PDB file of C-alpha atoms and ligand atoms in Angstrom:
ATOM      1  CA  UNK S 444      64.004  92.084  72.383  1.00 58.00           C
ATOM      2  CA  UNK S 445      61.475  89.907  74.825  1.00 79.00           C
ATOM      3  CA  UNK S 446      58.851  92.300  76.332  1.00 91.00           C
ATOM      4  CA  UNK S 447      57.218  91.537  80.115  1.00 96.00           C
ATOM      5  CA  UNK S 448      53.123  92.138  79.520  1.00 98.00           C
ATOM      6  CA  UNK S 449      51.872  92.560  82.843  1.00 98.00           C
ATOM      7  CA  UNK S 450      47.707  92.278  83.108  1.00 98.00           C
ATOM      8  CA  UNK S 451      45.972  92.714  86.452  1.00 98.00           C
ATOM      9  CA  UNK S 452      42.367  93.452  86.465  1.00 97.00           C
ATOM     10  CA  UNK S 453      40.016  92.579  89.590  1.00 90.00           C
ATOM     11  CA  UNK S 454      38.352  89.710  90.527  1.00 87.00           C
ATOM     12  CA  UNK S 455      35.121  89.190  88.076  1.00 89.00           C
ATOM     13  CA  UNK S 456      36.108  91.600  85.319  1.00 92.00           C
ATOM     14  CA  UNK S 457      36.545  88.444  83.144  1.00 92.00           C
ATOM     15  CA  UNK S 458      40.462  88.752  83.000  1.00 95.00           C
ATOM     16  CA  UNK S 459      41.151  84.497  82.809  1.00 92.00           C
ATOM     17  CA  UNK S 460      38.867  84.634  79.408  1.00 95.00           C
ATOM     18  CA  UNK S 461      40.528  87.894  77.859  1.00 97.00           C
ATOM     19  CA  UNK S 462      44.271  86.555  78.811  1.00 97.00           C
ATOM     20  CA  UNK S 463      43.273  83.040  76.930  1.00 96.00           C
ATOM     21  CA  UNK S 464      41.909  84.281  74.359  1.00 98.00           C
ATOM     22  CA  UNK S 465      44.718  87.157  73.673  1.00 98.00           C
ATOM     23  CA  UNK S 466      47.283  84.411  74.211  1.00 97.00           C
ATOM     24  CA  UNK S 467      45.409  81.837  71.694  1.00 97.00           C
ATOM     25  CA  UNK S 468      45.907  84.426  69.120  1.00 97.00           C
ATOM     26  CA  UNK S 469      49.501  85.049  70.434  1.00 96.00           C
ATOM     27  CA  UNK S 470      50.647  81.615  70.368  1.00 95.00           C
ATOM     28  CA  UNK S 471      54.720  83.902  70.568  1.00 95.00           C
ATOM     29  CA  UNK S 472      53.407  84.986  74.431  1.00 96.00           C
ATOM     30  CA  UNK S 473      54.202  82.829  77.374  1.00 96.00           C
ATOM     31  CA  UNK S 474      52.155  82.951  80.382  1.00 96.00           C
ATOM     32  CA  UNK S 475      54.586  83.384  83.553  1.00 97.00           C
ATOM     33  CA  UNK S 476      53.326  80.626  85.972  1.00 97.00           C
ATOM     34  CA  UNK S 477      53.286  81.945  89.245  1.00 98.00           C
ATOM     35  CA  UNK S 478      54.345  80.209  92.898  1.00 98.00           C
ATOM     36  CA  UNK S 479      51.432  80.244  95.455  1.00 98.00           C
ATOM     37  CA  UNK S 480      50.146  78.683  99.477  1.00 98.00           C
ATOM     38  CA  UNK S 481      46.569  78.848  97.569  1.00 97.00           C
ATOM     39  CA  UNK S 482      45.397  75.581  97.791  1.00 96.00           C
ATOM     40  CA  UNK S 483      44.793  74.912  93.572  1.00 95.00           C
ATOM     41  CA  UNK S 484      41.059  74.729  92.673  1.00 91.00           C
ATOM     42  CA  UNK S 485      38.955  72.244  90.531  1.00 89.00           C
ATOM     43  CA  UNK S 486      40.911  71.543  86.883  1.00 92.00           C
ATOM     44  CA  UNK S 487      43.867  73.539  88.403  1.00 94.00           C
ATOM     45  CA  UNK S 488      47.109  71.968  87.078  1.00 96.00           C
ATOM     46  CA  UNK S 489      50.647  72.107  89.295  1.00 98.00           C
ATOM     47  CA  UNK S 490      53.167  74.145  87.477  1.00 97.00           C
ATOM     48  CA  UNK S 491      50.666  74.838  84.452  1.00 95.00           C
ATOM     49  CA  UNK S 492      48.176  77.499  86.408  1.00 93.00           C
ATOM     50  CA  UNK S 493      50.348  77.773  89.674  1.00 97.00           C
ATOM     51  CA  UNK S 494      53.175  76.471  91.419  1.00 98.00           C
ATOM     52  CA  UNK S 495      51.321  75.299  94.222  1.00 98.00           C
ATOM     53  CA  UNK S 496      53.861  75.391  97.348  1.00 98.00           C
ATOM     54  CA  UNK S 497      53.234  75.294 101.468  1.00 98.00           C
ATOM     55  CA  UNK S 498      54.383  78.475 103.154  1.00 98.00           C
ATOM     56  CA  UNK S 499      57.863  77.382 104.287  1.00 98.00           C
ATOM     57  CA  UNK S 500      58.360  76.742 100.398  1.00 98.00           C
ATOM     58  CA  UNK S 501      57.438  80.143  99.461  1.00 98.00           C
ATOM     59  CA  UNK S 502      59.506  81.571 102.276  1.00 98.00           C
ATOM     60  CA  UNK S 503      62.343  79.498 100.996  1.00 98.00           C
ATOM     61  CA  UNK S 504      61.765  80.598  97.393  1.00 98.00           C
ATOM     62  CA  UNK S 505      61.752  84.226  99.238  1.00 98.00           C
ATOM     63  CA  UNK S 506      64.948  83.711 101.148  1.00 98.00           C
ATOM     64  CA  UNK S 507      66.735  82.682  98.091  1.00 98.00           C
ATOM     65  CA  UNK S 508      66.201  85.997  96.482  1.00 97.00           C
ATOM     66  CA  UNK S 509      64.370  83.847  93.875  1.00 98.00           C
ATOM     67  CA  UNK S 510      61.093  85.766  93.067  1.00 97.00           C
ATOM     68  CA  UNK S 511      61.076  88.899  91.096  1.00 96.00           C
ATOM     69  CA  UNK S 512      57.995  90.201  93.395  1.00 96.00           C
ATOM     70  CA  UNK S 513      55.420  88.743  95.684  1.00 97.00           C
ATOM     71  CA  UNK S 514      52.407  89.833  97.806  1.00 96.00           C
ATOM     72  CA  UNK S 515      50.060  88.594  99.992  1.00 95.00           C
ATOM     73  CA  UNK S 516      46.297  88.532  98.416  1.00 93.00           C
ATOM     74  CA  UNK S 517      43.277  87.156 101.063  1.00 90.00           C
ATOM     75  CA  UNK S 518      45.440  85.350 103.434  1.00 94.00           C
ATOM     76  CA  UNK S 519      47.231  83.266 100.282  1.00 97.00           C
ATOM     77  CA  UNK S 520      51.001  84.213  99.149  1.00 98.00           C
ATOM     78  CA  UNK S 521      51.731  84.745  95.110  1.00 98.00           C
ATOM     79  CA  UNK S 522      55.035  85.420  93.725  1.00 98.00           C
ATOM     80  CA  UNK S 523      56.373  85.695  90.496  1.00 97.00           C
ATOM     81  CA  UNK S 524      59.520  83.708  89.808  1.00 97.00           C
ATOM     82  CA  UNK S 525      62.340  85.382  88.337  1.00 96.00           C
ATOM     83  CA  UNK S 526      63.043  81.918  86.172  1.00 95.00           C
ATOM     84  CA  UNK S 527      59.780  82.545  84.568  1.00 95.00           C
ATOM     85  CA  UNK S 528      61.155  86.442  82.953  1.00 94.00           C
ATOM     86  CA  UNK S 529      64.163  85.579  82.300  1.00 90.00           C
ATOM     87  CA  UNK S 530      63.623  82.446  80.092  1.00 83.00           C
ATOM     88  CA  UNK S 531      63.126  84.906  76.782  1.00 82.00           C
ATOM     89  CA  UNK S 532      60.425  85.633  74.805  1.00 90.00           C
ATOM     90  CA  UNK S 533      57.681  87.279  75.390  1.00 94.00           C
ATOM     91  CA  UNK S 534      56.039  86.859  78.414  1.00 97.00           C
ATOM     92  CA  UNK S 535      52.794  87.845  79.991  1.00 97.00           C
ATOM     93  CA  UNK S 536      52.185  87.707  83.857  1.00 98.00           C
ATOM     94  CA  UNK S 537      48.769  87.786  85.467  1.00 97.00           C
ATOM     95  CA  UNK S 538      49.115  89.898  88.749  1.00 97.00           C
ATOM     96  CA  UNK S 539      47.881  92.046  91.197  1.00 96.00           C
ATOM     97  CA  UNK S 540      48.620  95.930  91.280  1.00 97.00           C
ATOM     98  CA  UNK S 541      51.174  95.335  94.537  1.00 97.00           C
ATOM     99  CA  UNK S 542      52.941  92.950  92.495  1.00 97.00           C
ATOM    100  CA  UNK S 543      52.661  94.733  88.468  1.00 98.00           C
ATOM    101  CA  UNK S 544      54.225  97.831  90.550  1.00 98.00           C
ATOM    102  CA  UNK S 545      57.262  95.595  91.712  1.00 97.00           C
ATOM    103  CA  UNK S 546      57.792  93.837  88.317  1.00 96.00           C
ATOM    104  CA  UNK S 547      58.020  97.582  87.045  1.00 97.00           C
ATOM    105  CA  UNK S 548      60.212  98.428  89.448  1.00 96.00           C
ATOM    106  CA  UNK S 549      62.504  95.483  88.899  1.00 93.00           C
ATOM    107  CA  UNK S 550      62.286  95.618  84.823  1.00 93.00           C
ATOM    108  CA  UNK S 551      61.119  99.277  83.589  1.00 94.00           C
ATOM    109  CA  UNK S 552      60.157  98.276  80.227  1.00 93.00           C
ATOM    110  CA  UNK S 553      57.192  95.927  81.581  1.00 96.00           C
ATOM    111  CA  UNK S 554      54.184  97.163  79.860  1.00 98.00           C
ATOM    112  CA  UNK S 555      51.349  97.483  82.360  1.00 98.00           C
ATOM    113  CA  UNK S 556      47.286  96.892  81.143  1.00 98.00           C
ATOM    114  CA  UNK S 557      44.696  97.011  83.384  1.00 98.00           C
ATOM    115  CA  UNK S 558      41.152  95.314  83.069  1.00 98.00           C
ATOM    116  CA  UNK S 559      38.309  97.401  84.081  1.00 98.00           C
ATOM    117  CA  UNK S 560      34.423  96.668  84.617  1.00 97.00           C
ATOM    118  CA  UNK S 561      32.066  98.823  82.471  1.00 96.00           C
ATOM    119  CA  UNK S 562      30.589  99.839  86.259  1.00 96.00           C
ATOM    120  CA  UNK S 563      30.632  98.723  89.760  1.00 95.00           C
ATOM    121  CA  UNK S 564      27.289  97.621  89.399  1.00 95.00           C
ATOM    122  CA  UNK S 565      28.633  95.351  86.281  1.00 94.00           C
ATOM    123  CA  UNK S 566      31.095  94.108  88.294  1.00 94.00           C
ATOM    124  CA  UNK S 567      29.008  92.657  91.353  1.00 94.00           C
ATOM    125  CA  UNK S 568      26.220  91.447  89.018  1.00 94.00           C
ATOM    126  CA  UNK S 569      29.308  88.912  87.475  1.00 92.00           C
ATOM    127  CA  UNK S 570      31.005  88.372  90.521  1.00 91.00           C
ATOM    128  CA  UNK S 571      27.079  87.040  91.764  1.00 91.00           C
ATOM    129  CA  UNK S 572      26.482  85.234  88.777  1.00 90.00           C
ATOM    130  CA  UNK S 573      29.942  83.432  88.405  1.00 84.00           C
ATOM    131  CA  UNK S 574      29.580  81.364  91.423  1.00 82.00           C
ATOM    132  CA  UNK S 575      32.388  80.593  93.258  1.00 80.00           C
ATOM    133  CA  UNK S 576      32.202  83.690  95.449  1.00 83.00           C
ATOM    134  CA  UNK S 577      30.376  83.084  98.826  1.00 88.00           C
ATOM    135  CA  UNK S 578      28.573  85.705  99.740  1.00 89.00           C
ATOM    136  CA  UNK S 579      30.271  86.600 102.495  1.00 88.00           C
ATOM    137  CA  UNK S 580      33.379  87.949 100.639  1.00 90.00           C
ATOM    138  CA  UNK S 581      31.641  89.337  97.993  1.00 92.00           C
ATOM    139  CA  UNK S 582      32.008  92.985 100.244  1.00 93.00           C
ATOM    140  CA  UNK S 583      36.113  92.091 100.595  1.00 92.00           C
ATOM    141  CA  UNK S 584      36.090  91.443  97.003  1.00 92.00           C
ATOM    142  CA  UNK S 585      34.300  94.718  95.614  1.00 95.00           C
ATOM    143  CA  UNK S 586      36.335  96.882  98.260  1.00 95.00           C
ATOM    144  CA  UNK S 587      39.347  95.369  96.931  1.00 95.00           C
ATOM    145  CA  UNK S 588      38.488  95.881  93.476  1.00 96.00           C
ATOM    146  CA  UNK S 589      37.420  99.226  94.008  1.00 97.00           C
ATOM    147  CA  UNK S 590      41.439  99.722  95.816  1.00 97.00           C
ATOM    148  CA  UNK S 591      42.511  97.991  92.231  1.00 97.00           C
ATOM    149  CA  UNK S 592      40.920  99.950  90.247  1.00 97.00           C
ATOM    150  CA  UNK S 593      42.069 103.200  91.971  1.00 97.00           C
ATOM    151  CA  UNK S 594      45.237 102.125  91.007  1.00 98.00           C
ATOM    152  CA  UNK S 595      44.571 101.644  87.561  1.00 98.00           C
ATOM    153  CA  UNK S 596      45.754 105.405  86.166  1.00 98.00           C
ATOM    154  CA  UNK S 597      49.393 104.264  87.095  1.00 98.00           C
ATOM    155  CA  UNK S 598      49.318 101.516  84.285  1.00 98.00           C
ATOM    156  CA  UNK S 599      50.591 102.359  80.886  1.00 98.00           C
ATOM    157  CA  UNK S 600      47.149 101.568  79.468  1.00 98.00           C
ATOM    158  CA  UNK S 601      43.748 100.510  80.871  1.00 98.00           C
ATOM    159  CA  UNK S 602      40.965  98.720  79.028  1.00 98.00           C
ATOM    160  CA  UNK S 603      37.194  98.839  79.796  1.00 98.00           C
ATOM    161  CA  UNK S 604      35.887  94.855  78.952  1.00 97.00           C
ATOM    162  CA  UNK S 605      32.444  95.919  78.365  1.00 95.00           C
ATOM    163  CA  UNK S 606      32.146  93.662  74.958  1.00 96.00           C
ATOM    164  CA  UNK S 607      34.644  90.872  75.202  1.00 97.00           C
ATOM    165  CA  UNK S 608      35.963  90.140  71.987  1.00 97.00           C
ATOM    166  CA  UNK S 609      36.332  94.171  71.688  1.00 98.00           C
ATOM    167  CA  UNK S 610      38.230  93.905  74.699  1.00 98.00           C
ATOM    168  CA  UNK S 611      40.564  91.605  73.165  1.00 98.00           C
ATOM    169  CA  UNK S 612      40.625  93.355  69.595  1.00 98.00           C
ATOM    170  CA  UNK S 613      42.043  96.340  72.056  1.00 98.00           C
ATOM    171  CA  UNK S 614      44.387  94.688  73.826  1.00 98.00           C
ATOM    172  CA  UNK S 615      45.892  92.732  70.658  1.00 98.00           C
ATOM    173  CA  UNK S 616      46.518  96.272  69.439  1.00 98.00           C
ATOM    174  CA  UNK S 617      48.170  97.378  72.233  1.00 97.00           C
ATOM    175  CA  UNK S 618      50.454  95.072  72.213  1.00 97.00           C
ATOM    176  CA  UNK S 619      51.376  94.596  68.694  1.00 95.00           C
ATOM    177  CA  UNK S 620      53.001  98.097  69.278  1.00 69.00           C
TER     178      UNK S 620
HETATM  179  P1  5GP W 881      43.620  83.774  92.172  1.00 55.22           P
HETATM  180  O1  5GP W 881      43.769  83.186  93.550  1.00 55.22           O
HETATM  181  O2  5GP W 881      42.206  84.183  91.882  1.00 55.22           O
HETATM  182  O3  5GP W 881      44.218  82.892  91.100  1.00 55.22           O
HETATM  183  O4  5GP W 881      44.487  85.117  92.135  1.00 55.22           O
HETATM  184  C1  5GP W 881      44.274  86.126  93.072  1.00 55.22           C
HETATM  185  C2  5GP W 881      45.060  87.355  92.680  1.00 55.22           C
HETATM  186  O5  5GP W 881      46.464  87.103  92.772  1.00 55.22           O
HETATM  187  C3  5GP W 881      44.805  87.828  91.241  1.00 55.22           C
HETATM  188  O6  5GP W 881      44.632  89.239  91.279  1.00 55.22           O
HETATM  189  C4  5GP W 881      46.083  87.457  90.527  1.00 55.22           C
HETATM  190  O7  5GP W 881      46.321  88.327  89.451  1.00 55.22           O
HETATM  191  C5  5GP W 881      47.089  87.649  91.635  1.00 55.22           C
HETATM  192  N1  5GP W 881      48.362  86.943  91.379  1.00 55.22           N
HETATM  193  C6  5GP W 881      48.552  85.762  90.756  1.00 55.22           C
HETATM  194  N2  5GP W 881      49.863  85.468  90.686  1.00 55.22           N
HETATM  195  C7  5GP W 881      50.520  86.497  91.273  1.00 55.22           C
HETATM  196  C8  5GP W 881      51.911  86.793  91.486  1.00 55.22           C
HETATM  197  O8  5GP W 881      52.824  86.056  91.121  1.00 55.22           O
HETATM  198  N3  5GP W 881      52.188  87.956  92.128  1.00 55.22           N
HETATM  199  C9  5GP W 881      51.232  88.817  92.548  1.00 55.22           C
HETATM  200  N4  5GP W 881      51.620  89.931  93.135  1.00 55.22           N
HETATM  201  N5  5GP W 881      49.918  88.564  92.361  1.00 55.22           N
HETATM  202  C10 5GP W 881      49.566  87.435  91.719  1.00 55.22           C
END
């Protein structure tokens, strides 16, 4: 019986690292590729991190009844397509609350994790120190996570990445269930 993992966590709490190295050890788990307008970033691969499409693409992916959820995230559309959940196996998918709530919604056996900061405080410090977060929007981005991580008593289980290969150890127990 394939099993939808669905991981959101918010921006900074180091979920990219967990998810690769949980699916390294996993080599059975495939990562759902997403459609999104977000234009794709340095070392960003079409159709291996996103499916990067143009707006009337997405709405034409929408129209179709092809995506099993979607939400708009800073001014950029994501969507998970149903082809990606319904190719078997197991199958993890990397998404915001909005969207883990749909994929419940639409599949009630999804398991839901969350990724939470050891603090706040923990959480700016590596948002500051990863980079690629202009100052400007590092305010939207900690408002939003705390909005995230209000959410995060709805999901089946949440895990605290304070120590990251703990974090991991946790989560590969979780999901050997
Ligand atoms: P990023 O632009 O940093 O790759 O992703 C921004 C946010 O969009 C992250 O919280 C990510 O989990 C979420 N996201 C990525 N793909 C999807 C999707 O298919 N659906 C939804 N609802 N959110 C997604």
């Amino acid at each position: 019986m394939s099993k939808i993992i669905v991981f959101s966590g918010a921006s900074g709490v180091g979920k990219s690292t967990v998810l690769k190295l949980v699916m390294a050890a996993r080599p059975d788990l495939r990562f759902s590729v997403s459609a999104t307008t977000r234009a794709p970033r340095e070392g960003e691969v079409d159709g291996v991190s996103y499916f990067f499409v143009t707006r009337e693409e997405f709405q034409g992916m929408i129209d179709r009844g092809e995506l099993l959820e979607y939400d708009e995230h800073f001014g950029n559309l994501y969507g998970t397509p149903i082809s990606q959940v319904t190719s078997g196996g197991n199958v993890v998918l990397d998404i915001e609350p909005n969207g883990a709530f749909n994929a419940r919604k639409a599949n009630p056996k999804a398991m839901l994790i969350f990724i939470t900061p050891p603090s706040m405080e923990e959480l700016e410090r590596r948002l500051r120190s990863r980079g690629d977060t202009p100052e400007d929007q590092i305010a939207d981005r900690l408002e939003r996570a705390r909005w995230e991580i209000a959410q995060s008593p709805k999901y089946d289980h949440v895990v605290v990445n304070d120590e990251l290969d703990r974090c991991v150890r946790e989560i590969l127990d979780i999901i050997a269930e």
